Coordinates of C-alpha atoms and ligand atoms in Angstrom, one line a residue:
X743 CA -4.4 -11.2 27.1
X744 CA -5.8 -14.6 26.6
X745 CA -4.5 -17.3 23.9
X746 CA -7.3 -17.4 21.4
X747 CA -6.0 -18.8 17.8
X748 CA -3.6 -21.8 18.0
X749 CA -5.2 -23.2 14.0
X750 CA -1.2 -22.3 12.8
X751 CA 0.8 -24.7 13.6
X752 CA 4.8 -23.9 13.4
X753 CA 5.9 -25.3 10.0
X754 CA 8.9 -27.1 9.1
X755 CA 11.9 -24.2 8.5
X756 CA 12.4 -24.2 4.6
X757 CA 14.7 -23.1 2.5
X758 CA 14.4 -22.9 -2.0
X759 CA 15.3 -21.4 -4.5
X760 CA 12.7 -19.1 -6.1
X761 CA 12.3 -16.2 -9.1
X762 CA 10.1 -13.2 -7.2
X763 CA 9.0 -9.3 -8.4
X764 CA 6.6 -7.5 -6.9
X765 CA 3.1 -6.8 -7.7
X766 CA 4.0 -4.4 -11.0
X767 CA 6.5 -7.7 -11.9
X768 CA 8.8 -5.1 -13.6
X769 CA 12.1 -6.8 -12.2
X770 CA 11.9 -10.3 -11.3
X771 CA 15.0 -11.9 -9.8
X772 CA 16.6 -15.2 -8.5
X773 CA 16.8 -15.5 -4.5
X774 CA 17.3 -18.2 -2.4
X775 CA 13.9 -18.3 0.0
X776 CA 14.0 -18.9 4.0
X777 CA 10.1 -19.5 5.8
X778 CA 11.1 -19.8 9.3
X779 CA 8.6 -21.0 11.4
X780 CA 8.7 -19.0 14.5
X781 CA 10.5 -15.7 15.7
X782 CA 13.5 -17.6 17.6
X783 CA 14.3 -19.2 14.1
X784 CA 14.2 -15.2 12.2
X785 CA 16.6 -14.2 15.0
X786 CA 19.0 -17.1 14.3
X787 CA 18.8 -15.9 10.7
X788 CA 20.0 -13.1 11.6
X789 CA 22.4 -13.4 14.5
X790 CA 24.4 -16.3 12.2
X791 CA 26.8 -15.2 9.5
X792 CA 25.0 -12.8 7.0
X793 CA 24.9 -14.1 3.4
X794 CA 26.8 -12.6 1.2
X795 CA 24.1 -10.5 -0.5
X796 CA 22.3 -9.6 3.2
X797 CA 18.9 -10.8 3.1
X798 CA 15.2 -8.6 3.5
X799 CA 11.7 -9.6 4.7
X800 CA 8.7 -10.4 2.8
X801 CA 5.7 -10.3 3.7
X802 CA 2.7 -11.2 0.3
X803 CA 4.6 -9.4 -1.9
X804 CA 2.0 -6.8 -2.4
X805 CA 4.5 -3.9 -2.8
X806 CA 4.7 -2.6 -6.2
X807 CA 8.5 -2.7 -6.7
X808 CA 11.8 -4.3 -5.6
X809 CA 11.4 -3.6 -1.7
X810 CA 10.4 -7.2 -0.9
X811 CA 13.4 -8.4 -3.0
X812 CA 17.3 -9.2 -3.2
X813 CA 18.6 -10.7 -6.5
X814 CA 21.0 -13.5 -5.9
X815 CA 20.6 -12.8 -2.3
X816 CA 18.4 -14.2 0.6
X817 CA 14.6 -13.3 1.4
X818 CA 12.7 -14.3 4.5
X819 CA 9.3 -15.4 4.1
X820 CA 7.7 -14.5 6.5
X821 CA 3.6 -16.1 5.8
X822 CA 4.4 -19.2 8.7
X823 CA 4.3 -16.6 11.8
X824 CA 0.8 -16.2 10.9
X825 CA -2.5 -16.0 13.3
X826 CA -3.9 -13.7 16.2
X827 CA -2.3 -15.0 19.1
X828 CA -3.5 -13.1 21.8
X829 CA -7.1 -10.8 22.7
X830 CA -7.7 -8.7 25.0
X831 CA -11.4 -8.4 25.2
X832 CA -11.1 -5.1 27.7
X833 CA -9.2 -2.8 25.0
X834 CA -9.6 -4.5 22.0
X835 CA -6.4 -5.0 21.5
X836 CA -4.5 -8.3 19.6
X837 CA -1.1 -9.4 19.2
X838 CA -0.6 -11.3 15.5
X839 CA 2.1 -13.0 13.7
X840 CA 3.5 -10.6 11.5
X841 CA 2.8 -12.8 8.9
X842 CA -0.7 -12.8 9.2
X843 CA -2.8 -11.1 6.4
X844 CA -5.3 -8.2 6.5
X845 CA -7.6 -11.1 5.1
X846 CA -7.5 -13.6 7.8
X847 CA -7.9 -10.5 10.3
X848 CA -10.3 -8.9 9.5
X849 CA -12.4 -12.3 9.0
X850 CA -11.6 -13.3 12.2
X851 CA -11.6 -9.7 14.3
X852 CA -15.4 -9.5 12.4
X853 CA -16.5 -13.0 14.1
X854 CA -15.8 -10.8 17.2
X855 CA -17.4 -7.9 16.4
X856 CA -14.7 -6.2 15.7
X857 CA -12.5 -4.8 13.0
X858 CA -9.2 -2.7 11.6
X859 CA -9.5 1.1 11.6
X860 CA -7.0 1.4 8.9
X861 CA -7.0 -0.9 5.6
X862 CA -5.4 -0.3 2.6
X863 CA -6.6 -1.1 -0.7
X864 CA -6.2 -5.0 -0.4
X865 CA -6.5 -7.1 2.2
X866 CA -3.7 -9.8 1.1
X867 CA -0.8 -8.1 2.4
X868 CA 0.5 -8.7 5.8
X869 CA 1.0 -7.1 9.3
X870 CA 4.7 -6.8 8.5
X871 CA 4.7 -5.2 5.1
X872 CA 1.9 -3.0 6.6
X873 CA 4.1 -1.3 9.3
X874 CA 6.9 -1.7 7.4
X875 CA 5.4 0.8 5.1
X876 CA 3.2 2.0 7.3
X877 CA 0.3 1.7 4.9
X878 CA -2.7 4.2 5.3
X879 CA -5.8 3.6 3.7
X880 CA -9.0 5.9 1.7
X881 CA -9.8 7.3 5.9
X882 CA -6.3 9.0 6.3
X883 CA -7.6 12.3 7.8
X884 CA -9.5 10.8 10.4
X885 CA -7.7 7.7 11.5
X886 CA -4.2 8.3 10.0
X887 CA -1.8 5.4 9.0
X888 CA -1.3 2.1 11.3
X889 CA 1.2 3.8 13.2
X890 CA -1.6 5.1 15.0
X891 CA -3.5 2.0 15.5
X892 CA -0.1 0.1 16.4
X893 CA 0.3 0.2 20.6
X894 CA 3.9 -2.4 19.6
X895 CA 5.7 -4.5 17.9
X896 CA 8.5 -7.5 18.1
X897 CA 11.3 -6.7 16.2
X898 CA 14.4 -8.8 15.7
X899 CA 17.3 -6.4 14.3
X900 CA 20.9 -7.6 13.8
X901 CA 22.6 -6.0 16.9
X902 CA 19.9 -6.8 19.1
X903 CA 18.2 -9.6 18.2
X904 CA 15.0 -9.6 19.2
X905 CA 13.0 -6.5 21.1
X906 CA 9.6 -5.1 22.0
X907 CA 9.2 -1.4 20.1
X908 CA 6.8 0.7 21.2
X909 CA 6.8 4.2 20.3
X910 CA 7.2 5.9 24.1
X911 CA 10.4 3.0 24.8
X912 CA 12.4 3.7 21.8
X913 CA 11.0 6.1 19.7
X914 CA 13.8 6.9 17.2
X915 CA 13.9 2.6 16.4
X916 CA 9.9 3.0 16.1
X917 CA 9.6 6.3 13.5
X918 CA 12.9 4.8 11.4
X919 CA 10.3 1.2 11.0
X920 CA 7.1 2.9 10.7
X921 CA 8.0 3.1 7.0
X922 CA 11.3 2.1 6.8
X923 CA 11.0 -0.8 4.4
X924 CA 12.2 -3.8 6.3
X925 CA 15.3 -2.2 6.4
X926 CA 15.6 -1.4 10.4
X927 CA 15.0 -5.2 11.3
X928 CA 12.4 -8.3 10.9
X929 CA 9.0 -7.4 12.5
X930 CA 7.9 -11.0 14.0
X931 CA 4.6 -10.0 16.2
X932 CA 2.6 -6.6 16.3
X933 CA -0.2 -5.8 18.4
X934 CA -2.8 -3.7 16.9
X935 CA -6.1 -1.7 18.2
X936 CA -9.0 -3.1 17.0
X937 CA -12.8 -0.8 16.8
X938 CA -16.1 -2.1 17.0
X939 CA -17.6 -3.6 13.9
X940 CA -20.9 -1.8 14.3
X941 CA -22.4 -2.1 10.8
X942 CA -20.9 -4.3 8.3
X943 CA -22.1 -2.3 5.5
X944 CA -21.6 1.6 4.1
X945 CA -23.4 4.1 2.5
X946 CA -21.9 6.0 -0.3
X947 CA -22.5 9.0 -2.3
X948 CA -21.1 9.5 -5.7
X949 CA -20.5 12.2 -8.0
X950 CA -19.5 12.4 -11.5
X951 CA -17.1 15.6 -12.3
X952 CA -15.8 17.5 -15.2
X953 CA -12.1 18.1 -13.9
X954 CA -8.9 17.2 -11.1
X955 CA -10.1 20.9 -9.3
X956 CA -14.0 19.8 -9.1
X957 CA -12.7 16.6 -7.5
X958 CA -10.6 17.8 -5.2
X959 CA -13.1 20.5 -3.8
X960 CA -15.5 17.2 -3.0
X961 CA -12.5 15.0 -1.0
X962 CA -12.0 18.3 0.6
X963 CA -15.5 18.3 2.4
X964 CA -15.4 16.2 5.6
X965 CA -18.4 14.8 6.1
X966 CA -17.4 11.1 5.0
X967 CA -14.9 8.6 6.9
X968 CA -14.0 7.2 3.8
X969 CA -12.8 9.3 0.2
X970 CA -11.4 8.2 -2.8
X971 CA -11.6 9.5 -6.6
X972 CA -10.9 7.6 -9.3
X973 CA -10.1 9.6 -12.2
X974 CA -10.4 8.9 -16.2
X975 CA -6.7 9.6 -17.8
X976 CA -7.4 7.7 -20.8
X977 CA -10.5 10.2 -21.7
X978 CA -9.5 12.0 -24.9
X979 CA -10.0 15.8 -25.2
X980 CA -12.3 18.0 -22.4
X981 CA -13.0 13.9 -20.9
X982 CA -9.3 13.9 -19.7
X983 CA -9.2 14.2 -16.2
X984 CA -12.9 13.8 -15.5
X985 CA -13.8 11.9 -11.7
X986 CA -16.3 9.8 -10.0
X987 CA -15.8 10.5 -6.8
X988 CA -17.0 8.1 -4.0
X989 CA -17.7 8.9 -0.5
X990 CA -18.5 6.4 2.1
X991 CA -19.1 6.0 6.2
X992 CA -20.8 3.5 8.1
X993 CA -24.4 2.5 7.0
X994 CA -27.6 0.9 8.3
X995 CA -27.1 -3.0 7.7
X996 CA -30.4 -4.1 5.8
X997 CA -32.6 -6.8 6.9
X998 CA -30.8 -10.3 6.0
X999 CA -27.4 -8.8 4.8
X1000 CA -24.2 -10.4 5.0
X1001 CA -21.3 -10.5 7.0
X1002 CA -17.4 -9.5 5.8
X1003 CA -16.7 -12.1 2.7
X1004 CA -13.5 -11.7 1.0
X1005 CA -12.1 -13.5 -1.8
X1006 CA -9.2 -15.5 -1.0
X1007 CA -6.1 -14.2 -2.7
X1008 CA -6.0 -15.9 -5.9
X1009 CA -9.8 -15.3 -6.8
X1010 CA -11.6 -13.3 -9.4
X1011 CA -12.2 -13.0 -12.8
X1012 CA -8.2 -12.2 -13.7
X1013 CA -7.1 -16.0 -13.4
X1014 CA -9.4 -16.5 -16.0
X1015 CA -8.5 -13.5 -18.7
X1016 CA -5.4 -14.2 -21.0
X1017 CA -2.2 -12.1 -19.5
X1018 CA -1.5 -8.6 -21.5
X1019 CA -5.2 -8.1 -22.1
X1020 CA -5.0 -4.5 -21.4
X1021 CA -4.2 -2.0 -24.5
X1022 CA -5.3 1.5 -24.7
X1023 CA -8.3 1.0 -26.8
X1024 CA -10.0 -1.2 -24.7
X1025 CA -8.9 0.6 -21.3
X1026 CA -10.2 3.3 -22.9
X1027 CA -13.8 1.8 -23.5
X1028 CA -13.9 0.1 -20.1
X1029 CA -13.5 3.9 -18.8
X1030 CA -15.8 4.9 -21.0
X1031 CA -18.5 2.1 -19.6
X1032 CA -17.5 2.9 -16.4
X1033 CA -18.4 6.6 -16.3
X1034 CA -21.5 6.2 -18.0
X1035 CA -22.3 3.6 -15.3
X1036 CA -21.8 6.0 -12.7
X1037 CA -24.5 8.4 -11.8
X1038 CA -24.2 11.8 -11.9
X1039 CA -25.0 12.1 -8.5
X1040 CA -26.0 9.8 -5.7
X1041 CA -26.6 9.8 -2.4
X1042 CA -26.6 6.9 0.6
X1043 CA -26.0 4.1 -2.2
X1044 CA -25.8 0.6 0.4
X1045 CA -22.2 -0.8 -0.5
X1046 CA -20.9 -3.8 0.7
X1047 CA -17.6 -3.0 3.1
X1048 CA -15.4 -5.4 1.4
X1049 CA -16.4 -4.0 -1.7
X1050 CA -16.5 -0.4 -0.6
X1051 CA -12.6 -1.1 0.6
X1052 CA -10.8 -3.7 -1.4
X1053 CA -12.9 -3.2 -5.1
X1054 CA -9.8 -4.5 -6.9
X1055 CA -9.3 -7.8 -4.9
X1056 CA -12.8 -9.1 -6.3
X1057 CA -10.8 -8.8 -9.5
X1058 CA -7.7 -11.5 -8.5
X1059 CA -4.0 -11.0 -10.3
X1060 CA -5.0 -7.9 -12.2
X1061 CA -1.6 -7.0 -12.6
X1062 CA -1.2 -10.0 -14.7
X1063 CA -2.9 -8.5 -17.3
X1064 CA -0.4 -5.5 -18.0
X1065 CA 1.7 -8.8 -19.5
X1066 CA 4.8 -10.0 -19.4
X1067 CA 7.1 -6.3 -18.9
X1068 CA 4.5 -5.6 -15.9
X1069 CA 3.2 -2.1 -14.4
X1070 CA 4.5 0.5 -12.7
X1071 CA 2.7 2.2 -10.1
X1072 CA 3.6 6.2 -10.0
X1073 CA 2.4 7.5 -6.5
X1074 CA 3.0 10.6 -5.2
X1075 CA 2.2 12.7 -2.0
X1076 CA 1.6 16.4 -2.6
X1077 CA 1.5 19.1 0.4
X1078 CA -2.1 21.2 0.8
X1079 CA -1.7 24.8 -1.6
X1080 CA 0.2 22.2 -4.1
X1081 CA -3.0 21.3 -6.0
X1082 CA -1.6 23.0 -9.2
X1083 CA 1.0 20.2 -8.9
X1084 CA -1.4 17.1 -9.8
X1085 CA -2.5 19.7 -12.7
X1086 CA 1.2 20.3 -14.2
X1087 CA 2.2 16.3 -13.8
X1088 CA -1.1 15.2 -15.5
X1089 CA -0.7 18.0 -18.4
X1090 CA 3.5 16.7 -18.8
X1091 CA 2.5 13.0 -18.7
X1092 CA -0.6 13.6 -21.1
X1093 CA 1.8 15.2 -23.1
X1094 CA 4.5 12.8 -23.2
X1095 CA 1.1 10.4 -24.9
X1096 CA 1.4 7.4 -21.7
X1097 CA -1.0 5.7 -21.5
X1098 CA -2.5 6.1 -17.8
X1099 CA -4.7 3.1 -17.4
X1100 CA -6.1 3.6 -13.9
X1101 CA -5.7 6.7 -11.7
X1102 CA -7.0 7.6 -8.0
X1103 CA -6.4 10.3 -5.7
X1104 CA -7.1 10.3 -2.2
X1105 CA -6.6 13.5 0.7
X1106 CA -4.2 12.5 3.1
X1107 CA -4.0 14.0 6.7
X1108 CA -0.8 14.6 9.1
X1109 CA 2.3 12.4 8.8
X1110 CA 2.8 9.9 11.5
X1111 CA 6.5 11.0 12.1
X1112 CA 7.9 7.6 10.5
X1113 CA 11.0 8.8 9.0
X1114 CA 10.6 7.4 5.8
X1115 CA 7.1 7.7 5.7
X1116 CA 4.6 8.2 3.0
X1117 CA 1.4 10.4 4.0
X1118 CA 1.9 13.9 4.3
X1119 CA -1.4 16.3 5.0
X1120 CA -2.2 17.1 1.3
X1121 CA -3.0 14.9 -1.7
X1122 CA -1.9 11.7 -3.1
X1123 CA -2.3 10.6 -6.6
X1124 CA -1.7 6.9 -7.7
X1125 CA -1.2 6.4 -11.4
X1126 CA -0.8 3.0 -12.6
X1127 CA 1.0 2.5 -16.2
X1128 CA 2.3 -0.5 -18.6
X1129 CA 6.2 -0.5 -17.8
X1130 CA 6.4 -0.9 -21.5
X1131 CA 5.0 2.5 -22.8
X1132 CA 7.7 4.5 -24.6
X1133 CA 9.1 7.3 -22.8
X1134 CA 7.9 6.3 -19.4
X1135 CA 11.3 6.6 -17.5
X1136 CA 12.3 10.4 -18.6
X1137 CA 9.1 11.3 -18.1
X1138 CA 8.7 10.2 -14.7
X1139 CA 12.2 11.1 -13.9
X1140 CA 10.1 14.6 -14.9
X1141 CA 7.5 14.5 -13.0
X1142 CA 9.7 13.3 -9.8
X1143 CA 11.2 16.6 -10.0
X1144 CA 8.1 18.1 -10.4
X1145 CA 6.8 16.9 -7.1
X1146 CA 10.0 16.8 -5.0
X1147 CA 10.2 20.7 -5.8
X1148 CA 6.4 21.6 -4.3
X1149 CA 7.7 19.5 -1.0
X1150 CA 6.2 16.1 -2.0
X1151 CA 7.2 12.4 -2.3
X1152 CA 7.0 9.5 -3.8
X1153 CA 5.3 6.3 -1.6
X1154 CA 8.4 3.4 -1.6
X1155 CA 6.0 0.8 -1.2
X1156 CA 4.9 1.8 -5.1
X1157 CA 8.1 2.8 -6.1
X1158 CA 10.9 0.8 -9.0
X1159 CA 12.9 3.7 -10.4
X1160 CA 13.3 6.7 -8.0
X1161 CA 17.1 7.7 -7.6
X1162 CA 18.7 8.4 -4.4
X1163 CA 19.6 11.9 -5.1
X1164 CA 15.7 11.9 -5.6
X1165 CA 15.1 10.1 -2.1
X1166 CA 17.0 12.5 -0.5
X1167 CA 15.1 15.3 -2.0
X1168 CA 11.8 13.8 -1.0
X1169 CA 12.8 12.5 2.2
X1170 CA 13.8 15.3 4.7
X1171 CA 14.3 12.5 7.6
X1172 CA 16.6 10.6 5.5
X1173 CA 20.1 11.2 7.6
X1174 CA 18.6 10.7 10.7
X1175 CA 17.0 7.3 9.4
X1176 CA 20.5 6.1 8.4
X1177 CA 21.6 6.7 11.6
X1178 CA 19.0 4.2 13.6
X1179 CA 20.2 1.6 10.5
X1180 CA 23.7 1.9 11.4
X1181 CA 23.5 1.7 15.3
X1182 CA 20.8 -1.5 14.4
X1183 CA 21.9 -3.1 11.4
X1184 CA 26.1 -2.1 11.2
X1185 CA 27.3 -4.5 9.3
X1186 CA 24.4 -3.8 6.5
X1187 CA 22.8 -7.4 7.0
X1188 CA 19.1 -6.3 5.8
X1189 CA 19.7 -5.6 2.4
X1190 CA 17.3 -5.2 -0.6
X1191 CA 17.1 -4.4 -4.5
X1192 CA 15.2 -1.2 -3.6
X1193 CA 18.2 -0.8 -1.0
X1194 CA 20.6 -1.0 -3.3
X1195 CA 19.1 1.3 -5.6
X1196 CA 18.3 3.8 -3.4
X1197 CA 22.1 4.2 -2.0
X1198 CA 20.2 2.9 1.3
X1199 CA 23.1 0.3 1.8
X1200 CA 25.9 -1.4 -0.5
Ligands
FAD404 C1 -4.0 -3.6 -5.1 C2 -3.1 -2.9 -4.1 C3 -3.7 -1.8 -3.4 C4 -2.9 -1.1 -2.4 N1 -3.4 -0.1 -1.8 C5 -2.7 0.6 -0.8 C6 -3.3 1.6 -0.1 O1 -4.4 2.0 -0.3 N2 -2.5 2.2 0.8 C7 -1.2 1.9 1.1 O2 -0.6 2.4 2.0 N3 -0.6 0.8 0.4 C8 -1.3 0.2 -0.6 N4 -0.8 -0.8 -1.3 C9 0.6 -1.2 -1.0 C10 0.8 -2.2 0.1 O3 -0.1 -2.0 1.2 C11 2.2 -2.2 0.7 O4 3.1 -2.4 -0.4 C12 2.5 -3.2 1.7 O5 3.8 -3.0 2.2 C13 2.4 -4.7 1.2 O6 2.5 -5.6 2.3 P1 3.1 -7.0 2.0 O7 2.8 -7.9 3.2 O8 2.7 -7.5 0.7 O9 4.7 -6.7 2.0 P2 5.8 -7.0 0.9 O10 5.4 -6.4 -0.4 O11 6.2 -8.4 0.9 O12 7.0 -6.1 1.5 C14 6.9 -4.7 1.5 C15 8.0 -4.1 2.4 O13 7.8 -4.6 3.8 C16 8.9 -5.3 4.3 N5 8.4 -6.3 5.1 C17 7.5 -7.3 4.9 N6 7.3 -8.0 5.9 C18 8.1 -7.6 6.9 C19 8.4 -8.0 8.2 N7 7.7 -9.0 8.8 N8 9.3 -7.3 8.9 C20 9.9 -6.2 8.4 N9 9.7 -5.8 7.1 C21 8.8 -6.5 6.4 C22 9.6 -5.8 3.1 O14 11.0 -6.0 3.3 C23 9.4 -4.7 2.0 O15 10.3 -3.6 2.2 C24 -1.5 -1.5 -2.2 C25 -1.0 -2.6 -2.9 C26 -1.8 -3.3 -3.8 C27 -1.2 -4.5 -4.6

């Protein structure tokens, strides 16, 4: 490999006090903030004398709940080990700071001809918080989640201080962090496989459908790379439920068209629209606009990537505008020959009268083995609601036990209010996950809200 981006310069180590949530802002707390600069300053973090609340990575914060978070305790920053630090032009292969975004990658990989093959919906959150929850993206039957595009990664855990993981060296330490929520060690370094940036456009077809089965019978077909559905909840009546369905794969790149451009993080048109804009009615008439919008069918639509990938980073801090109480994010995994479960949860949480503002379901393909792991080959359906609605915890306690009974799970990366008896349930790996934490991590050092909530550690 040969030294290629040297533009981030180690910053100062520095240390305040701060109030963070995450992304749905449902519980923000008081921490104290470290931002070391390099990896040898995480591993003194770690090998000194552990506060006495422990302390937990974060990466941008882009996780829904309280995983990136320890009231009254200490959080690690970890944006300064940021940049691609090594290329190797043979493989393709790069070695970044784990702090380093999906942004600033992809921007610079695409100057090379070359980009990510998996990319969640936004590209401002970090190597780190990626593996750490091992994010998959709208291509998760063909290119599964970033465990498969990670060859290894530096990790700097409590009893060891800091190691290289790969998956064929220590592969219990890999599949308990592939997913395992910051809570096996601090990820300092990855490096990734990159794939040829051939056309920096696609080509989607759309669909407009009556109902959850007619969608699901289109994200079933494989002919696309890319699959996603996004699905009107707010609709009253027979327009409950109803889909546009978007399909996309690599395009022909007109004459003249542009290369990657994405917004920087704090962009778009949200910064500019008052905070707790969103109520029912007019959710309910932006759906409405939005379907009509939407052909009834379409084929090879030119799309730019960035909009094709990340369509709600053009819209900035979105989640500002659920106000002040915040959003929670309800995502859940369902097996294949579960379908009838997306069914029963939408018919109990239309019938509890929440108000599901924006709603997407995605077909996921085999599980990468992380023990705590999200994707599981079957469906996932993301459901985003105001935190504030009336009835929103009993009914989602209802709908855990709804999909913890066909064999499904809830992603932790989304989650705020799961119980441990629920984790368990959901989480089939779980004992032998707590058994890597304890031989890494034995005095409990990495700690965390979401931790603490979920019986993970004290
Ligand atoms: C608009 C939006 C769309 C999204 N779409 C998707 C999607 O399509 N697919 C998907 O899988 N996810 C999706 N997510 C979730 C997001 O990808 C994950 O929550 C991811 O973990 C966020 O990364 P982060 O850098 O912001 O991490 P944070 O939120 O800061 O932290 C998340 C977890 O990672 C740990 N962590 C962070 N950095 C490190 C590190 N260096 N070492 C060890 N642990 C670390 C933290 O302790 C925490 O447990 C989406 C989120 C948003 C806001």
């Amino acid at each position: 490999m040969s030294p290629v981006d040297t533009k981030h310069a180690p910053p100062q180590p520095d240390e305040r006090q701060g109030v963070l949530s995450g992304w749905g802002r449902t519980s923000p707390v008081t921490a104290t903030l470290v931002r070391p600069g390099d990896s040898s300053q995480v591993a003194a973090l770690l090998a000194g004398e552990a506060p006495a609340r422990g302390l937990i990575a974060r990466g941008a914060g882009r996780s829904y709940g309280d995983a990136a978070q320890n009231g009254d305790g200490t959080v690690i920053d970890m944006t300064a080990l940021a940049g691609i630090t090594a290329l190797d032009s043979r493989t393709g292969e790069i070695e970044v700071g784990a702090g380093t975004t999906f942004a600033e990658l992809l921007e610079a990989l695409a100057q090379r001809g070359l980009t990510l093959p998996v990319v969640p919906g936004t590209a401002h959150l970090t190597v780190g918080g990626a593996i750490a929850a091992d994010v998959h993206g709208k291509n998760h039957p063909r290119a599964g989640s970033i465990a498969r595009q990670l060859r290894s990664f530096a990790l700097c855990t409590p009893a060891d201080g800091e190691i290289e993981v790969s998956e064929s060296e220590q592969p219990e330490l890999w599949a308990a962090t592939l997913g395992g929520m910051g809570l096996t060690g601090v990820i300092t370094a990855a490096t990734l496989r990159t794939i040829e940036l051939r056309r920096p456009i696609a080509v989607a077809d759309t669909d407009k459908v009556d109902t959850l089965e007619e969608a699901i019978e289109l994200l079933d077909a494989d002919a696309h790379s890319h699959a996603i559905a996004w699905l009107d909840l707010m609709g009253r009546g027979r327009r409950f439920g109803r889909a546009v369905v978007t399909r996309s794969r690599e395009g022909e790149q007109p004459a003249g068209s542009s290369r990657l451009e994405l917004k920087p993080a704090q962009a778009g048109v949200a910064a500019r629209l008052p905070s707790g804009l969103l109520r029912p009615a007019s959710v309910r008439a932006y759906n409405r606009m939005r379907w009509l919008a939407s052909p009834r069918r379409a084929r090879e639509r030119p799309l730019a990537i960035d909009a094709a990938l990340f369509p709600l980073d053009a819209i900035g801090a979105w989640n500002r505008l659920y106000g002040r109480r915040g959003l929670v994010q309800y995502q859940c995994a369902v097996p294949d020959g579960e379908e009838w479960t997306l069914r029963c949860l939408l018919e109990m949480l239309r019938s509890q009268r929440l108000p599901m503002y924006l709603a997407t379901l995605k077909r996921l393909g085999p599980g990468s083995g992380g023990m705590l792991s999200f994707p599981l080959k079957g469906w996932t359906l993301a459901i985003d609601i105001p935190a504030r609605a009336p009835g929103l915890a009993a009914a989602l306690d209802r709908a855990d036990l709804l999909v913890a009974s066909s064999g499904g799970r809830v992603y932790l990366a989304k989650d705020a209010r799961m119980s441990s008896e629920t984790l368990a349930r959901m989480y089939p790996a779980l004992p032998q996950f707590l058994a890597v934490r304890a031989r890494v991590d034995p005095h409990e050092t990495l700690r965390s809200d979401l931790s603490r909530r979920l019986g993970l550690t004290r």
